[in-house]
CSV table of N, CA and C in Angstrom, one decimal:
chain,number,residue,atom,x,y,z
A,29,MET,N,169.9,-252.2,-22.5
A,29,MET,CA,168.5,-251.7,-22.6
A,29,MET,C,167.6,-253.0,-22.6
A,30,THR,N,168.1,-254.2,-22.6
A,30,THR,CA,167.2,-255.3,-22.7
A,30,THR,C,166.5,-255.6,-21.3
A,31,GLU,N,166.8,-255.0,-20.2
A,31,GLU,CA,166.2,-255.4,-19.0
A,31,GLU,C,164.8,-254.8,-18.9
A,32,ASN,N,164.4,-253.8,-19.7
A,32,ASN,CA,163.0,-253.4,-19.6
A,32,ASN,C,162.2,-254.0,-20.8
A,33,VAL,N,162.8,-254.6,-21.6
A,33,VAL,CA,162.1,-255.2,-22.7
A,33,VAL,C,161.1,-256.2,-22.2
A,34,TRP,N,161.4,-256.9,-21.0
A,34,TRP,CA,160.4,-258.0,-20.6
A,34,TRP,C,159.4,-257.4,-19.6
A,35,SER,N,159.1,-256.2,-19.6
A,35,SER,CA,158.1,-255.6,-18.8
A,35,SER,C,157.1,-254.9,-19.6
A,36,TYR,N,155.8,-254.9,-19.2
A,36,TYR,CA,154.8,-254.0,-19.9
A,36,TYR,C,155.0,-252.6,-19.6
A,37,LYS,N,154.7,-251.8,-20.7
A,37,LYS,CA,154.7,-250.3,-20.4
A,37,LYS,C,153.5,-250.0,-19.6
A,38,SER,N,153.7,-248.9,-18.8
A,38,SER,CA,152.6,-248.5,-17.9
A,38,SER,C,151.5,-248.0,-18.7
A,39,THR,N,151.8,-247.5,-19.9
A,39,THR,CA,150.6,-246.9,-20.8
A,39,THR,C,149.9,-248.0,-21.6
A,40,SER,N,150.2,-249.3,-21.5
A,40,SER,CA,149.7,-250.3,-22.4
A,40,SER,C,148.2,-250.8,-21.9
A,41,GLY,N,147.9,-250.4,-20.8
A,41,GLY,CA,146.5,-250.7,-20.3
A,41,GLY,C,146.6,-252.2,-19.9
A,42,HIS,N,147.7,-253.0,-19.8
A,42,HIS,CA,147.6,-254.3,-19.4
A,42,HIS,C,147.5,-254.4,-17.8
A,43,LEU,N,146.6,-255.2,-17.4
A,43,LEU,CA,146.4,-255.4,-15.9
A,43,LEU,C,146.9,-256.8,-15.6
A,44,ALA,N,147.8,-256.7,-14.6
A,44,ALA,CA,148.5,-258.0,-14.1
A,44,ALA,C,147.4,-259.0,-13.7
A,45,GLY,N,147.6,-260.2,-14.2
A,45,GLY,CA,146.7,-261.3,-14.0
A,45,GLY,C,145.5,-261.4,-15.0
A,46,ALA,N,145.4,-260.5,-15.9
A,46,ALA,CA,144.5,-260.5,-17.0
A,46,ALA,C,144.8,-261.8,-17.8
A,47,ASP,N,143.9,-262.6,-18.2
A,47,ASP,CA,144.1,-263.6,-19.1
A,47,ASP,C,144.0,-263.1,-20.6
A,48,LEU,N,145.1,-263.2,-21.3
A,48,LEU,CA,145.2,-262.7,-22.6
A,48,LEU,C,145.0,-263.7,-23.6
A,49,THR,N,145.0,-265.1,-23.2
A,49,THR,CA,144.9,-266.2,-24.1
A,49,THR,C,143.8,-266.0,-25.1
A,50,GLY,N,144.0,-266.2,-26.3
A,50,GLY,CA,142.9,-266.1,-27.4
A,50,GLY,C,142.9,-264.7,-28.0
A,51,TYR,N,143.4,-263.7,-27.4
A,51,TYR,CA,143.3,-262.4,-27.9
A,51,TYR,C,144.0,-262.3,-29.2
A,52,LYS,N,143.5,-261.6,-30.1
A,52,LYS,CA,144.1,-261.4,-31.4
A,52,LYS,C,145.3,-260.2,-31.3
A,53,VAL,N,146.3,-260.5,-32.1
A,53,VAL,CA,147.4,-259.7,-31.9
A,53,VAL,C,147.6,-258.9,-33.2
A,54,GLU,N,147.7,-257.6,-33.0
A,54,GLU,CA,147.9,-256.6,-34.3
A,54,GLU,C,149.2,-256.0,-34.3
A,55,ALA,N,149.9,-256.2,-35.4
A,55,ALA,CA,151.2,-255.6,-35.5
A,55,ALA,C,150.9,-254.0,-36.1
A,56,ALA,N,151.9,-253.3,-36.3
A,56,ALA,CA,151.7,-252.0,-36.7
A,56,ALA,C,151.0,-252.0,-38.1
A,57,ASP,N,151.0,-253.0,-38.8
A,57,ASP,CA,150.7,-253.2,-40.3
A,57,ASP,C,149.6,-254.3,-40.5
A,58,GLY,N,148.9,-254.7,-39.4
A,58,GLY,CA,147.9,-255.8,-39.6
A,58,GLY,C,148.1,-257.0,-38.6
A,59,GLY,N,147.1,-257.8,-38.7
A,59,GLY,CA,147.1,-258.9,-37.7
A,59,GLY,C,148.1,-259.9,-38.0
A,60,ILE,N,148.6,-260.6,-36.9
A,60,ILE,CA,149.6,-261.5,-36.9
A,60,ILE,C,149.2,-262.9,-36.4
A,61,GLY,N,148.2,-263.0,-35.6
A,61,GLY,CA,147.8,-264.2,-35.0
A,61,GLY,C,147.1,-263.9,-33.7
A,62,LYS,N,147.1,-265.0,-32.8
A,62,LYS,CA,146.5,-264.9,-31.4
A,62,LYS,C,147.4,-265.4,-30.4
A,63,VAL,N,147.2,-264.9,-29.3
A,63,VAL,CA,148.0,-265.2,-28.1
A,63,VAL,C,147.7,-266.5,-27.6
A,64,ASP,N,148.6,-267.5,-27.7
A,64,ASP,CA,148.5,-268.8,-27.3
A,64,ASP,C,149.0,-269.0,-25.7
A,65,LYS,N,149.9,-268.2,-25.3
A,65,LYS,CA,150.4,-268.3,-23.8
A,65,LYS,C,151.0,-266.9,-23.6
A,66,HIS,N,151.0,-266.6,-22.3
A,66,HIS,CA,151.5,-265.2,-21.9
A,66,HIS,C,152.0,-265.4,-20.5
A,67,SER,N,153.0,-264.5,-20.1
A,67,SER,CA,153.5,-264.4,-18.8
A,67,SER,C,153.4,-263.0,-18.4
A,68,ASP,N,153.1,-262.8,-17.0
A,68,ASP,CA,153.1,-261.6,-16.4
A,68,ASP,C,154.2,-261.4,-15.3
A,69,GLU,N,155.1,-262.5,-15.2
A,69,GLU,CA,156.1,-262.4,-14.3
A,69,GLU,C,157.1,-261.3,-14.5
A,70,VAL,N,157.3,-260.6,-13.4
A,70,VAL,CA,158.0,-259.3,-13.4
A,70,VAL,C,159.4,-259.7,-13.9
A,71,GLY,N,159.7,-258.8,-14.9
A,71,GLY,CA,161.1,-258.9,-15.5
A,71,GLY,C,161.1,-260.1,-16.5
A,72,ASP,N,160.2,-260.8,-16.8
A,72,ASP,CA,160.0,-261.8,-17.7
A,72,ASP,C,158.6,-262.0,-18.4
A,73,ALA,N,158.0,-260.8,-18.6
A,73,ALA,CA,156.6,-260.9,-19.2
A,73,ALA,C,156.8,-261.0,-20.7
A,74,TYR,N,155.9,-261.8,-21.4
A,74,TYR,CA,155.9,-262.0,-22.7
A,74,TYR,C,154.6,-262.6,-23.2
A,75,LEU,N,154.5,-262.5,-24.7
A,75,LEU,CA,153.5,-263.2,-25.3
A,75,LEU,C,154.0,-264.4,-26.3
A,76,VAL,N,153.4,-265.4,-26.3
A,76,VAL,CA,153.6,-266.4,-27.4
A,76,VAL,C,152.4,-266.4,-28.2
A,77,VAL,N,152.8,-265.9,-29.5
A,77,VAL,CA,151.7,-265.8,-30.6
A,77,VAL,C,151.7,-266.9,-31.6
A,78,ASP,N,150.5,-267.6,-31.7
A,78,ASP,CA,150.3,-268.5,-32.7
A,78,ASP,C,150.1,-267.7,-33.9
A,79,THR,N,150.9,-267.9,-35.1
A,79,THR,CA,150.8,-267.1,-36.3
A,79,THR,C,149.8,-267.7,-37.2
A,80,GLY,N,149.3,-268.8,-37.0
A,80,GLY,CA,148.3,-269.5,-38.0
A,80,GLY,C,148.9,-269.6,-39.2
A,81,VAL,N,148.1,-269.1,-40.3
A,81,VAL,CA,148.7,-269.1,-41.6
A,81,VAL,C,149.5,-268.0,-42.1
A,82,TRP,N,149.7,-267.1,-41.2
A,82,TRP,CA,150.6,-266.0,-41.6
A,82,TRP,C,152.0,-266.4,-41.8
A,83,ILE,N,152.6,-267.1,-40.7
A,83,ILE,CA,153.7,-267.8,-41.0
A,83,ILE,C,153.4,-269.3,-40.6
A,84,PHE,N,153.0,-270.0,-41.5
A,84,PHE,CA,152.4,-271.4,-41.4
A,84,PHE,C,153.0,-272.2,-40.3
A,85,GLY,N,152.3,-272.7,-39.2
A,85,GLY,CA,152.8,-273.6,-38.4
A,85,GLY,C,153.9,-272.9,-37.3
A,86,LYS,N,154.0,-271.7,-37.2
A,86,LYS,CA,155.1,-271.0,-36.4
A,86,LYS,C,154.4,-270.2,-35.3
A,87,GLU,N,155.2,-270.1,-34.2
A,87,GLU,CA,154.9,-269.3,-33.1
A,87,GLU,C,156.0,-268.2,-32.9
A,88,VAL,N,155.7,-267.2,-32.4
A,88,VAL,CA,156.6,-266.1,-32.2
A,88,VAL,C,156.6,-265.6,-30.7
A,89,LEU,N,157.7,-265.3,-30.1
A,89,LEU,CA,157.7,-264.7,-28.8
A,89,LEU,C,157.9,-263.4,-28.8
A,90,LEU,N,157.0,-262.6,-28.2
A,90,LEU,CA,157.1,-261.0,-28.2
A,90,LEU,C,157.2,-260.6,-26.7
A,91,PRO,N,158.3,-259.9,-26.5
A,91,PRO,CA,158.5,-259.3,-25.2
A,91,PRO,C,157.5,-258.4,-24.8
A,92,ALA,N,157.2,-258.3,-23.5
A,92,ALA,CA,156.0,-257.4,-23.1
A,92,ALA,C,156.1,-256.0,-23.6
A,93,SER,N,157.4,-255.5,-23.7
A,93,SER,CA,157.5,-254.1,-24.1
A,93,SER,C,157.0,-253.7,-25.4
A,94,THR,N,156.8,-254.7,-26.3
A,94,THR,CA,156.3,-254.5,-27.6
A,94,THR,C,154.9,-254.1,-27.6
A,95,VAL,N,154.1,-254.5,-26.4
A,95,VAL,CA,152.7,-254.2,-26.3
A,95,VAL,C,152.4,-252.7,-26.1
A,96,THR,N,151.7,-252.2,-26.9
A,96,THR,CA,151.3,-250.6,-26.8
A,96,THR,C,150.0,-250.5,-26.1
A,97,ARG,N,149.1,-251.5,-26.5
A,97,ARG,CA,147.7,-251.3,-25.9
A,97,ARG,C,147.1,-252.7,-25.9
A,98,VAL,N,146.3,-252.9,-24.8
A,98,VAL,CA,145.5,-254.1,-24.6
A,98,VAL,C,144.0,-253.6,-24.7
A,99,ASP,N,143.2,-254.2,-25.5
A,99,ASP,CA,141.8,-253.8,-25.6
A,99,ASP,C,140.9,-254.9,-25.2
A,100,PRO,N,140.5,-255.0,-23.9
A,100,PRO,CA,139.7,-256.0,-23.5
A,100,PRO,C,138.4,-256.2,-24.2
A,101,GLN,N,137.8,-255.0,-24.6
A,101,GLN,CA,136.4,-255.2,-25.3
A,101,GLN,C,136.6,-255.9,-26.6
A,102,GLU,N,137.6,-255.5,-27.3
A,102,GLU,CA,137.8,-256.1,-28.7
A,102,GLU,C,138.6,-257.3,-28.6
A,103,LYS,N,139.3,-257.8,-27.5
A,103,LYS,CA,140.0,-258.8,-27.2
A,103,LYS,C,141.3,-258.7,-28.1
A,104,LYS,N,141.9,-257.6,-28.3
A,104,LYS,CA,143.0,-257.4,-29.1
A,104,LYS,C,144.3,-256.8,-28.2
A,105,VAL,N,145.6,-257.3,-28.6
A,105,VAL,CA,146.6,-256.8,-28.1
A,105,VAL,C,147.3,-256.0,-29.4
A,106,TYR,N,147.7,-254.8,-29.2
A,106,TYR,CA,148.3,-254.2,-30.2
A,106,TYR,C,150.0,-254.0,-29.9
A,107,VAL,N,150.8,-254.3,-30.9
A,107,VAL,CA,152.2,-254.2,-30.7
A,107,VAL,C,152.8,-253.3,-31.6
A,108,ASP,N,154.0,-252.7,-31.3
A,108,ASP,CA,154.6,-251.6,-31.9
A,108,ASP,C,155.8,-252.0,-33.0
A,109,ARG,N,155.5,-253.3,-33.6
A,109,ARG,CA,156.4,-253.7,-34.6
A,109,ARG,C,155.6,-254.1,-35.8
A,110,THR,N,156.3,-254.0,-36.9
A,110,THR,CA,155.7,-254.5,-38.3
A,110,THR,C,155.8,-256.0,-38.3
A,111,LYS,N,155.0,-256.5,-39.3
A,111,LYS,CA,155.0,-258.1,-39.5
A,111,LYS,C,156.4,-258.4,-39.8
A,112,GLU,N,157.0,-257.6,-40.8
A,112,GLU,CA,158.4,-257.9,-41.2
A,112,GLU,C,159.3,-258.0,-40.1
A,113,GLN,N,159.3,-257.0,-39.2
A,113,GLN,CA,160.2,-257.0,-38.0
A,113,GLN,C,160.0,-258.3,-37.2
A,114,ILE,N,158.7,-258.7,-37.0
A,114,ILE,CA,158.4,-259.8,-36.2
A,114,ILE,C,158.9,-261.1,-36.7
A,115,LYS,N,158.6,-261.1,-38.2
A,115,LYS,CA,159.0,-262.4,-38.9
A,115,LYS,C,160.6,-262.5,-38.8
A,116,SER,N,161.4,-261.3,-38.9
A,116,SER,CA,162.8,-261.4,-38.9
A,116,SER,C,163.3,-261.5,-37.5
A,117,ALA,N,162.6,-261.7,-36.5
A,117,ALA,CA,163.2,-261.9,-35.1
A,117,ALA,C,163.9,-263.3,-35.1
A,118,PRO,N,164.7,-263.4,-34.1
A,118,PRO,CA,165.3,-264.9,-33.8
A,118,PRO,C,164.1,-265.8,-33.9
A,119,GLU,N,164.3,-267.0,-34.5
A,119,GLU,CA,163.3,-267.9,-34.5
A,119,GLU,C,163.0,-268.7,-33.1
A,120,PHE,N,161.7,-268.8,-33.0
A,120,PHE,CA,161.2,-269.3,-31.6
A,120,PHE,C,160.7,-270.8,-31.7
A,121,HIS,N,161.2,-271.7,-30.8
A,121,HIS,CA,160.7,-272.9,-30.6
A,121,HIS,C,160.4,-273.0,-29.2
A,122,ARG,N,159.1,-273.3,-28.8
A,122,ARG,CA,158.6,-273.3,-27.5
A,122,ARG,C,159.5,-274.3,-26.6
A,123,ASP,N,159.7,-275.5,-27.2
A,123,ASP,CA,160.3,-276.4,-26.2
A,123,ASP,C,161.8,-276.2,-25.9
A,124,ARG,N,162.5,-275.5,-26.8
A,124,ARG,CA,163.8,-275.1,-26.6
A,124,ARG,C,164.1,-273.7,-25.9
A,125,HIS,N,163.2,-272.7,-26.3
A,125,HIS,CA,163.5,-271.4,-25.9
A,125,HIS,C,162.8,-270.8,-24.7
A,126,LEU,N,161.6,-271.3,-24.2
A,126,LEU,CA,160.9,-270.8,-23.2
A,126,LEU,C,161.8,-271.0,-21.9
A,127,GLY,N,162.1,-270.0,-21.2
A,127,GLY,CA,163.0,-270.1,-19.9
A,127,GLY,C,164.5,-270.2,-20.3
A,128,ASN,N,164.8,-270.1,-21.6
A,128,ASN,CA,166.3,-270.1,-22.0
A,128,ASN,C,166.9,-268.7,-22.0
A,129,ALA,N,167.7,-268.5,-21.0
A,129,ALA,CA,168.4,-267.3,-20.7
A,129,ALA,C,169.1,-266.8,-22.1
A,130,GLY,N,169.8,-267.6,-22.7
A,130,GLY,CA,170.5,-267.1,-23.8
A,130,GLY,C,169.6,-266.7,-24.9
A,131,TYR,N,168.5,-267.3,-25.1
A,131,TYR,CA,167.5,-266.9,-26.2
A,131,TYR,C,166.9,-265.6,-25.7
A,132,HIS,N,166.6,-265.5,-24.6
A,132,HIS,CA,165.8,-264.4,-24.0
A,132,HIS,C,166.8,-263.0,-24.1
A,133,GLU,N,168.0,-263.2,-23.9
A,133,GLU,CA,169.0,-262.3,-24.2
A,133,GLU,C,169.2,-261.8,-25.6
A,134,GLU,N,169.2,-262.8,-26.5
A,134,GLU,CA,169.2,-262.5,-27.9
A,134,GLU,C,167.9,-261.8,-28.3
A,135,LEU,N,166.8,-262.3,-28.0
A,135,LEU,CA,165.6,-261.7,-28.4
A,135,LEU,C,165.4,-260.2,-27.8
A,136,GLY,N,165.8,-260.1,-26.5
A,136,GLY,CA,165.9,-258.7,-25.8
A,136,GLY,C,166.7,-257.8,-26.5
A,137,SER,N,167.8,-258.3,-27.0
A,137,SER,CA,168.6,-257.3,-27.9
A,137,SER,C,168.1,-256.9,-29.1
A,138,TYR,N,167.4,-257.9,-29.7
A,138,TYR,CA,166.7,-257.7,-31.1
A,138,TYR,C,165.6,-256.6,-30.8
A,139,TYR,N,164.7,-256.9,-29.9
A,139,TYR,CA,163.6,-256.0,-29.7
A,139,TYR,C,164.0,-254.8,-28.7
A,140,GLY,N,164.9,-254.9,-28.0
A,140,GLY,CA,165.2,-253.7,-26.9
A,140,GLY,C,166.0,-252.6,-27.6
A,141,SER,N,166.6,-252.8,-28.8
A,141,SER,CA,167.5,-251.8,-29.3
A,141,SER,C,166.7,-250.7,-30.0
A,142,GLY,N,165.3,-250.9,-30.3
A,142,GLY,CA,164.5,-249.9,-30.9
A,142,GLY,C,164.9,-249.9,-32.5
A,143,VAL,N,166.0,-250.5,-32.9
A,143,VAL,CA,166.3,-250.5,-34.2
A,143,VAL,C,166.8,-252.0,-34.5
A,144,PRO,N,165.8,-253.0,-34.7
A,144,PRO,CA,166.2,-254.3,-35.1
A,144,PRO,C,167.2,-254.3,-36.2
A,145,PHE,N,168.1,-255.5,-36.1
A,145,PHE,CA,169.2,-255.6,-37.0
A,145,PHE,C,168.7,-255.3,-38.5
A,146,GLY,N,169.3,-254.3,-39.1
A,146,GLY,CA,168.9,-253.9,-40.4
A,146,GLY,C,167.6,-253.2,-40.5
A,147,GLY,N,167.0,-252.9,-39.3
A,147,GLY,CA,165.6,-252.1,-39.5
A,147,GLY,C,165.8,-250.6,-39.3
A,148,ARG,N,164.8,-250.0,-39.3
A,148,ARG,CA,164.8,-248.5,-39.2
A,148,ARG,C,164.4,-248.1,-37.9
A,149,PRO,N,164.6,-247.0,-37.2
A,149,PRO,CA,164.1,-246.5,-36.0
A,149,PRO,C,162.6,-246.5,-36.1
A,150,PHE,N,161.9,-246.6,-35.0
A,150,PHE,CA,160.5,-246.4,-34.9
A,150,PHE,C,160.1,-245.1,-34.7
């Protein structure tokens, strides 16, 4: 199931080529930060989110499939995971993990299962 985790859902309203940098990111239970980097690459689309003070000094990588809605008027991206589910994801380090196939597989398994390790179905 991890192959589709790196693609935007057709219902998300995401338009290929749209610059999401700086958009606020809203988890199911509140804000988690801002988009610092993103990729629209087919089969490898993702958001890198700067969490600011929420997880001090950390970034998280979210596969595109977690995006439920993009609102260009509000400059917000909505994702279908809770703060705790995102915080519990495999730790992300930009210099080691961007483009790392093993990390992408691990993260894809975490988010692609629909039931993250120890989590509940959505």
